[in-house]
XYZ file of C-alpha atoms in Angstrom:
433
model
C 0.112 0.044 0.130
C 1.207 3.594 -0.743
C -0.006 6.793 0.544
C -0.162 10.484 -0.433
C -0.298 12.396 2.672
C -1.212 16.001 2.337
C -1.883 19.140 4.810
C -5.137 20.957 4.527
C -3.015 23.998 5.180
C -2.770 25.839 1.827
C -2.703 25.317 -1.805
C -1.498 22.262 -3.395
C 2.188 23.144 -4.592
C 3.509 21.549 -7.677
C 5.935 19.822 -5.517
C 3.014 18.082 -3.534
C 1.283 17.186 -6.846
C 4.470 15.681 -8.196
C 4.526 13.651 -5.191
C 0.989 12.471 -5.582
C 1.520 11.431 -9.455
C 4.648 9.549 -8.537
C 2.861 7.382 -5.726
C -0.172 6.984 -8.394
C 2.322 5.719 -11.025
C 4.201 3.339 -8.507
C 1.107 2.138 -7.070
C 0.004 1.066 -10.499
C 3.026 -0.429 -11.249
C 3.353 -2.673 -8.186
C -0.372 -3.177 -8.329
C -0.854 -1.716 -4.979
C -3.583 0.398 -3.552
C -3.103 4.184 -2.946
C -4.596 5.743 0.135
C -4.991 9.542 0.378
C -4.260 10.642 4.005
C -5.466 14.161 5.057
C -2.808 15.221 7.583
C -5.132 17.636 9.606
C -3.993 17.200 13.149
C -2.479 20.772 13.125
C -6.007 22.299 13.994
C -4.808 25.929 14.155
C -3.153 25.929 10.696
C -6.071 23.947 8.705
C -7.916 26.055 6.072
C -11.600 24.801 5.829
C -12.459 23.373 2.430
C -8.848 22.722 1.568
C -9.074 19.159 1.803
C -12.081 18.945 -0.571
C -10.093 21.336 -2.852
C -6.898 18.915 -2.589
C -9.284 16.012 -3.659
C -10.862 17.784 -6.478
C -7.239 18.455 -7.695
C -6.577 14.805 -7.548
C -9.692 13.937 -9.363
C -8.890 16.592 -11.853
C -5.692 14.756 -12.588
C -7.417 11.298 -12.729
C -5.524 10.211 -9.894
C -7.610 7.461 -8.318
C -7.173 5.962 -4.732
C -8.759 3.500 -2.719
C -9.556 5.449 0.181
C -9.479 8.691 1.797
C -8.360 9.143 5.934
C -8.592 12.058 7.822
C -5.578 11.544 10.412
C -7.372 13.256 13.199
C -9.868 10.134 13.242
C -6.930 7.961 14.463
C -6.463 10.035 17.482
C -7.369 7.287 19.942
C -4.864 5.045 18.409
C -2.216 7.871 18.398
C -2.853 8.075 22.427
C -3.227 4.411 23.105
C 0.096 3.508 21.846
C 1.576 6.771 23.642
C 0.348 5.201 26.624
C 1.759 1.667 25.669
C 5.065 3.435 25.308
C 5.090 4.945 28.516
C 4.019 1.805 30.160
C 6.934 0.075 28.964
C 9.218 3.144 29.703
C 10.116 3.913 26.249
C 8.330 7.300 26.396
C 7.998 9.472 29.309
C 6.218 12.552 30.218
C 8.069 16.120 30.126
C 6.859 18.934 32.193
C 9.402 21.331 30.749
C 7.659 24.463 29.938
C 8.252 26.414 26.866
C 10.031 29.139 28.378
C 12.579 26.571 29.648
C 13.178 24.914 26.453
C 13.509 28.251 24.783
C 16.312 28.935 27.441
C 18.061 25.586 26.479
C 17.967 26.526 22.709
C 19.277 29.809 23.541
C 22.172 28.313 25.333
C 22.947 25.824 22.509
C 23.093 28.775 19.969
C 25.393 30.492 22.116
C 27.735 27.603 22.298
C 27.080 26.812 18.669
C 25.963 23.228 19.057
C 22.538 21.767 17.688
C 19.766 21.943 20.385
C 18.972 18.580 22.036
C 16.810 17.923 24.986
C 18.805 17.486 28.038
C 16.787 14.611 29.293
C 15.697 16.254 32.791
C 12.184 14.879 33.140
C 13.340 11.407 31.653
C 14.698 10.322 35.190
C 11.488 11.532 37.062
C 10.307 8.555 39.243
C 6.573 7.573 38.950
C 5.731 9.070 42.448
C 6.821 12.632 41.024
C 4.931 12.053 37.716
C 1.844 11.374 39.626
C 2.243 14.064 42.000
C 2.894 16.490 39.378
C -0.395 18.947 38.350
C 1.506 20.720 35.655
C 0.804 20.104 32.034
C 2.966 17.823 30.215
C 4.039 16.668 26.906
C 5.120 13.001 26.073
C 8.489 12.131 24.706
C 9.984 9.022 23.083
C 13.111 8.188 24.518
C 16.052 8.582 22.099
C 17.068 5.011 20.549
C 20.117 3.355 22.020
C 21.613 2.549 18.572
C 22.266 4.148 15.059
C 18.856 4.163 12.912
C 20.134 3.328 9.633
C 17.889 3.073 6.189
C 18.291 3.116 2.500
C 16.474 5.647 0.210
C 16.185 4.468 -3.198
C 17.306 7.737 -4.886
C 19.905 8.759 -2.077
C 21.377 5.725 -0.732
C 22.474 5.069 2.787
C 21.836 6.886 5.776
C 23.056 6.483 9.609
C 21.802 8.628 12.280
C 23.312 8.565 15.607
C 20.818 8.593 18.820
C 22.118 12.228 19.378
C 20.591 13.283 15.920
C 17.610 11.373 16.630
C 16.823 12.895 20.258
C 14.375 12.303 22.505
C 11.407 14.076 20.799
C 7.912 14.933 21.511
C 5.225 12.749 20.425
C 2.185 14.062 21.981
C 1.842 17.727 22.474
C 0.274 19.110 26.051
C -3.264 18.968 24.550
C -2.491 15.148 23.732
C -2.682 15.573 19.980
C 0.018 13.816 17.987
C 3.047 15.522 16.759
C 3.395 15.148 12.605
C 6.300 12.440 13.149
C 4.500 10.321 15.540
C 1.062 10.532 13.767
C 2.600 9.773 10.544
C 4.393 6.534 11.877
C 1.719 5.121 13.576
C -0.867 5.607 10.561
C 1.955 3.887 8.468
C 1.974 1.333 10.319
C -1.764 0.982 10.613
C -2.319 1.325 6.795
C 0.240 -1.242 6.007
C 2.446 1.094 4.047
C 5.029 -0.619 2.005
C 6.886 2.319 0.168
C 6.837 6.053 1.351
C 7.446 8.599 -1.916
C 7.967 12.413 -0.534
C 9.883 15.190 -0.490
C 13.505 15.452 0.342
C 12.575 17.746 3.069
C 11.418 15.094 4.970
C 14.556 12.855 5.049
C 15.683 14.151 8.767
C 12.032 12.802 9.931
C 12.479 9.334 8.434
C 15.000 8.222 11.289
C 12.366 9.413 13.974
C 9.613 7.569 12.339
C 11.612 4.164 12.039
C 12.520 4.666 15.668
C 8.854 5.039 16.467
C 7.866 1.850 14.781
C 10.633 -0.113 16.470
C 9.607 1.127 19.629
C 6.057 -0.067 18.926
C 7.364 -3.359 18.042
C 6.793 -3.147 14.236
C 9.358 -4.829 12.072
C 7.987 -4.218 8.671
C 10.672 -2.557 6.474
C 9.209 0.555 4.795
C 11.074 1.429 1.494
C 11.989 5.357 1.238
C 12.115 7.541 -1.861
C 12.922 11.190 -1.176
C 12.303 13.205 -4.287
C 14.802 16.293 -4.831
C 12.880 19.889 -4.579
C 11.570 21.841 -7.341
C 13.630 24.746 -8.128
C 12.721 27.893 -10.074
C 14.376 28.054 -13.455
C 15.354 31.482 -13.235
C 16.579 31.799 -9.811
C 17.978 28.369 -9.547
C 16.432 28.429 -6.093
C 13.601 26.396 -4.388
C 10.116 27.267 -5.575
C 8.397 29.132 -2.973
C 4.657 29.979 -2.247
C 5.421 33.509 -3.524
C 6.005 32.029 -7.081
C 2.516 31.848 -8.785
C 3.367 29.001 -10.837
C 4.250 26.834 -7.763
C 0.349 26.718 -7.090
C -1.659 23.918 -8.902
C -4.656 25.864 -8.618
C -3.014 29.107 -10.232
C -1.914 26.917 -13.128
C -5.105 25.370 -13.805
C -6.868 28.901 -13.553
C -4.349 30.109 -16.271
C -5.292 27.600 -18.610
C -2.894 24.521 -18.460
C -4.267 21.206 -18.927
C -4.071 18.516 -16.074
C -2.741 16.239 -18.516
C 0.226 18.816 -19.611
C 1.082 19.596 -15.971
C 1.491 15.880 -15.169
C 3.426 15.362 -18.467
C 6.031 18.062 -17.323
C 6.059 17.074 -13.614
C 7.164 13.450 -14.719
C 9.547 14.776 -17.409
C 11.590 17.138 -15.289
C 14.793 15.784 -13.719
C 13.771 12.136 -15.358
C 14.834 9.857 -18.133
C 11.905 9.243 -20.434
C 11.685 7.581 -23.712
C 9.708 10.612 -25.129
C 8.785 14.129 -24.210
C 5.169 14.133 -24.688
C 3.319 11.352 -22.836
C -0.030 10.877 -20.849
C 0.157 9.329 -17.258
C -1.236 5.928 -18.824
C 1.727 5.480 -20.947
C 4.232 6.953 -18.214
C 3.170 3.578 -16.001
C 4.315 1.430 -18.476
C 7.955 2.725 -18.638
C 8.347 4.966 -15.604
C 11.029 4.134 -13.043
C 11.405 6.023 -9.785
C 15.013 5.071 -9.318
C 15.881 6.916 -12.528
C 14.702 10.242 -11.174
C 17.482 12.760 -10.746
C 19.118 13.183 -7.381
C 19.385 16.694 -7.782
C 16.803 19.487 -7.843
C 14.432 19.550 -11.084
C 14.156 23.055 -12.674
C 10.800 24.322 -13.544
C 10.457 26.434 -16.561
C 7.124 27.723 -17.219
C 7.937 28.300 -20.827
C 8.611 24.623 -21.112
C 5.365 23.778 -19.690
C 3.799 25.995 -22.321
C 5.278 24.027 -25.030
C 3.936 20.923 -23.720
C 0.835 22.367 -22.967
C 0.661 23.423 -26.577
C 0.987 19.759 -27.762
C -1.468 18.444 -25.272
C -3.913 20.823 -26.719
C -3.147 19.770 -29.982
C -3.861 16.041 -29.195
C -7.238 16.998 -27.650
C -10.190 15.790 -29.426
C -11.706 18.973 -31.180
C -15.368 18.289 -29.602
C -13.730 17.868 -26.170
C -11.585 20.822 -26.595
C -14.577 22.989 -27.866
C -16.292 21.994 -24.521
C -13.336 22.886 -22.465
C -13.816 26.333 -24.014
C -17.557 26.597 -23.234
C -19.034 25.169 -26.574
C -20.333 22.155 -27.990
C -19.130 22.304 -31.667
C -16.232 20.438 -33.340
C -15.617 23.481 -35.462
C -14.838 25.743 -32.535
C -12.281 23.249 -31.466
C -10.662 23.174 -35.071
C -10.960 27.176 -34.805
C -8.703 27.043 -31.425
C -5.913 24.973 -32.883
C -5.480 27.655 -35.461
C -4.588 29.844 -32.647
C -1.705 27.392 -31.275
C 0.715 29.448 -33.163
C 0.524 32.348 -30.875
C -1.439 30.918 -27.601
C -0.371 28.025 -25.531
C -3.042 27.913 -22.719
C -6.577 27.412 -22.613
C -7.295 31.064 -21.408
C -5.266 32.405 -24.015
C -7.361 30.787 -26.580
C -10.295 31.702 -25.002
C -9.418 35.103 -25.125
C -8.902 34.925 -28.770
C -12.358 33.532 -29.101
C -13.800 36.285 -26.933
C -12.341 38.879 -29.186
C -14.247 37.140 -32.047
C -17.646 37.124 -30.524
C -17.119 40.612 -28.733
C -19.211 43.586 -29.634
C -17.054 45.582 -32.168
C -17.338 49.310 -32.435
C -14.854 50.695 -34.959
C -11.252 50.188 -35.825
C -9.060 53.272 -35.470
C -8.105 55.032 -38.517
C -10.483 52.740 -40.368
C -14.064 54.292 -38.978
C -15.925 54.730 -41.879
C -14.670 51.744 -43.581
C -15.166 49.752 -40.404
C -19.179 50.945 -40.288
C -19.721 49.968 -44.130
C -18.102 46.469 -43.697
C -20.336 45.910 -40.415
C -23.507 47.349 -41.926
C -23.079 44.683 -44.981
C -21.814 41.822 -43.016
C -25.189 42.403 -40.720
C -27.217 42.226 -43.677
C -25.634 39.454 -45.399
C -26.879 35.906 -45.772
C -24.885 32.700 -45.246
C -22.044 32.305 -47.396
C -20.076 28.628 -47.824
C -16.838 30.041 -48.862
C -14.703 32.993 -47.613
C -14.158 34.090 -51.016
C -17.959 34.562 -51.891
C -17.926 36.603 -48.642
C -15.339 38.682 -49.292
C -16.447 39.273 -52.755
C -19.963 40.167 -51.547
C -18.406 42.960 -48.888
C -16.327 44.287 -51.975
C -19.041 44.743 -54.082
C -21.408 46.431 -51.800
C -18.831 48.686 -50.048
C -16.444 49.421 -53.242
C -13.616 48.976 -50.501
C -10.299 47.202 -51.460
C -6.700 46.434 -50.446
C -5.995 47.404 -46.821
C -9.288 49.598 -46.658
C -11.400 46.305 -46.895
C -9.071 43.462 -45.145
C -8.492 45.679 -42.257
C -11.638 46.604 -40.971
C -12.933 42.908 -42.394
C -10.571 41.130 -40.001
C -11.263 43.788 -37.167
C -14.998 43.136 -37.450
C -14.544 39.138 -37.822
C -11.985 38.689 -35.294
C -12.221 41.627 -32.957
C -8.171 42.254 -33.461
C -5.899 43.329 -36.317
C -3.775 40.643 -36.630
C -3.852 36.529 -36.630
C -4.524 33.643 -38.577
C -5.548 34.043 -42.356
C -9.311 35.052 -42.453
C -9.564 32.189 -45.223
C -8.501 29.726 -42.561
C -10.556 31.252 -39.701
C -13.885 31.433 -41.913
C -14.651 27.683 -42.242
C -15.019 27.592 -38.602
C -17.104 30.661 -37.738
C -19.320 30.858 -40.870
C -22.249 29.627 -38.839
C -21.685 32.322 -36.102
C -21.580 35.225 -38.516
C -24.721 36.820 -37.061
C -23.506 36.660 -33.608
C -19.984 37.965 -34.514
C -21.152 40.921 -36.264
C -24.119 42.165 -34.128
């Protein structure tokens, strides 16, 4: 079983989506189920409705899964297992206040050493614990041996007990911390492989230590994916980068199929540049993903998006654009020379169907052309229409073609009118209203 575990604390980031896509592909290759686990235990940071938005995005990208779990629903198991650890003397109550811990951190900073818990409460007697009424957290005792694991991409890791430390597993309100809830849930859900971002590498030894402390011996394979970099700055994509938000990319008119194509492509060895997720399942190898950060180039995504629009069935494209006419889909593809997103193509169509007044510098000519077109009956060919307008306005050259293009398309430049006309001839009445 694999899992994708997003937090409902903000917009889905392209890094999160890449993790979801890779989990989906590998789950299909291994013929194992994919679980979506909404990690919602940090109530203060949760944003209402973000969980539904995450699921909607996954559905938009055709990422199917066997079930959805909310981490907060497992609270009783988190607390029960913490009590088990305390009973077995593998975890202990910690009464140290936030103020005291901050003082210890300040001392560590002054000494230039990493902060580690000093173990003060670990030696408290049961009697002392029972007679202390102050609020407490629960800490897991640091391991008595090194924690080792092998990452599919990054190789071997070896963490000393000092690196793992005696860390908090239950907060004062008895809700679980991230690493603890994650470990327990991975056990309960029988997860076999964890694919996530490399920012979680330091969490892995703690999660292994938690499972070992609970007597869970099943080995979980780990894949920590490199971060996605801004191609211009070479730095990690941040929330300030519009393109980092999947929601923003969709709103800008990038197709989910193209975004998925690009996120699999970057930092990877692929047999072809343009493909679907279904095709990727046949040849994708998680071990071939680059160990270094993948650069996100919005211009490259535009190129791929254009290719995916080209591959769309004309009727399907038409419906995406708000119509139900194959000719509108064909018309949309004419604009792929100058447009690369659905939003940009929609703007072209909006120009065509907008109410036109007059073209600057050709005011009288525009008026004549519009009046003739408003009285015009249906013409099968562009040449017949052009000849009709010429005969009824006596215009020629740019005095004819500039206003004619403007009245029919709403702009002065673009694809040849002879190429456009076959796809708009049934809408002339609406176009020249």
